[in-house]
Coordinates of C-alpha atoms in Angstrom, one line a residue:
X1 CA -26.8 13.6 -10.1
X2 CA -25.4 14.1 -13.7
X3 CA -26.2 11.5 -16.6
X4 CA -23.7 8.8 -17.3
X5 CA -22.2 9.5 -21.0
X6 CA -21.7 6.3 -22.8
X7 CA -18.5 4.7 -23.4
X8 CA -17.3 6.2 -27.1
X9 CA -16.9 3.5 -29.4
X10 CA -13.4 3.6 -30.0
X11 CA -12.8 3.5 -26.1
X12 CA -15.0 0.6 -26.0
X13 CA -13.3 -1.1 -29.3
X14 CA -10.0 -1.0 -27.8
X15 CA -10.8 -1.8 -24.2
X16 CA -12.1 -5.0 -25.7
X17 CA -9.3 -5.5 -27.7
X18 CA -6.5 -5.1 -24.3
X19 CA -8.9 -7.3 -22.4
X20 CA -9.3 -10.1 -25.0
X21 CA -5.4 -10.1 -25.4
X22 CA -4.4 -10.0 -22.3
X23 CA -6.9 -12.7 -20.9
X24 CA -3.8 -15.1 -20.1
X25 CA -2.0 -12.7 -18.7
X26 CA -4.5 -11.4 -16.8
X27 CA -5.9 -14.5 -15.2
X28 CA -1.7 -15.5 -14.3
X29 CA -1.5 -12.3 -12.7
X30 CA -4.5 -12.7 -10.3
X31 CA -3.5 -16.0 -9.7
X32 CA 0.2 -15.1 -8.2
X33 CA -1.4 -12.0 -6.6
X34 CA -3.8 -14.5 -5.3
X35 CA -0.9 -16.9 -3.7
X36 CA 0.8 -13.8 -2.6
X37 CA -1.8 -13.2 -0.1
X38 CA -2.3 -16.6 1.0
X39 CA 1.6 -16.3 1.5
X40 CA 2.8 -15.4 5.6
X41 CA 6.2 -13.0 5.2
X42 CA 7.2 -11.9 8.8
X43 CA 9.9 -10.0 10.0
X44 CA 11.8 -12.8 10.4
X45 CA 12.0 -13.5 6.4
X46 CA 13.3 -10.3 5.9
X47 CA 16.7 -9.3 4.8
X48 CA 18.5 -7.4 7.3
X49 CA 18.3 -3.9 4.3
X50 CA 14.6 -4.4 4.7
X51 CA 14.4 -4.3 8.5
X52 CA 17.0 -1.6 8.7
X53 CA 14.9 0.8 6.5
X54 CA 11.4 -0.8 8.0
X55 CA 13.1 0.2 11.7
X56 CA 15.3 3.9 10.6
X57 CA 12.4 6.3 10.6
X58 CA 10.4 5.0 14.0
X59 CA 10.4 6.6 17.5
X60 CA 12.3 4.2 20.2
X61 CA 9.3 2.6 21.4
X62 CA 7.8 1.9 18.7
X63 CA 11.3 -0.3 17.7
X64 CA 11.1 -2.2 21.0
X65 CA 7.6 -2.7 20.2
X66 CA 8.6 -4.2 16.5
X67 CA 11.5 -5.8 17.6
X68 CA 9.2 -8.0 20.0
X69 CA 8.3 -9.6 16.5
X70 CA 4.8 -9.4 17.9
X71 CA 3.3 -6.5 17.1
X72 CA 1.3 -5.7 13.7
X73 CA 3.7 -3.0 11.7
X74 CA 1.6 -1.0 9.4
X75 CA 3.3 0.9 6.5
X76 CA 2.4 4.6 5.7
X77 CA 3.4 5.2 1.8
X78 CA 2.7 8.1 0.4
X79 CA 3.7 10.9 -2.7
X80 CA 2.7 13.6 -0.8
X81 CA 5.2 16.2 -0.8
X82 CA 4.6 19.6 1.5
X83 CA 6.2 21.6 -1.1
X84 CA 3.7 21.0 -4.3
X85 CA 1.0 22.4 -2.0
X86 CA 1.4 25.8 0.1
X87 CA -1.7 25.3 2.1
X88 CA -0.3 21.6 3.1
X89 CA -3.8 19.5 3.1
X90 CA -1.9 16.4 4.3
X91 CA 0.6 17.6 6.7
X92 CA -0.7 16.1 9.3
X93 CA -2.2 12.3 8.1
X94 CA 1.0 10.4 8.7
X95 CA 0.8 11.4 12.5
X96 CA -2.5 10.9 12.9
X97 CA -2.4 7.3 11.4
X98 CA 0.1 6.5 13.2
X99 CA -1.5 7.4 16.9
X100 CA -4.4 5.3 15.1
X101 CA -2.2 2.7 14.4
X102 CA -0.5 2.6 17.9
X103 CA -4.6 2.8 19.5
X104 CA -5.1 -0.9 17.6
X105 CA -2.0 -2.4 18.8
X106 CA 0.3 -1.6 15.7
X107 CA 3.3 0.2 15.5

């Protein structure tokens, strides 16, 4: 295991600095983020743009299964693009979360 460098002292100086100003900030932040989770959105609250793009890229039973408003919907979102690698490391993770998905009762 290699040795942890120290922080350089300007790094450290002007981390401080960011943190110290932005301590209001900060803590506002984490406290929306915090009543964003706490917050329930379901399908329902959606606009009909949201469920039209949420619905346009799935298999047909997978949209019965969503449209029974019942099911879990997980979201795959990604940057990977097959043509900035040749060998394609990722090609095939989208799939196979979604056959994991579908094994825990999501769609």
């Amino acid at each position: 295991m290699q040795p942890v460098v120290p922080l350089h002292e300007r790094i450290k100086s002007v981390s401080e600095r960011i943190r110290t100003r932005s301590t209001d900030s900060r803590r506002d932040y984490l406290e929306r983020m915090d009543r964003a989770r706490s917050a329930v959105v379901t399908r329902s609250a959606l606009s009909c743009t949201n469920l039209a793009h949420g619905f346009a890229a799935m298999d047909g039973a997978d949209k019965a299964k969503l449209r029974e408003v019942r099911w879990p919907n997980l979201a795959i979102v990604s940057s990977y693009n097959d043509m900035l690698s040749a060998h394609r490391p990722l090609e095939r993770y989208p799939e196979l979360l979604k056959l994991a998905a579908r094994e825990a009762g999501a769609v």
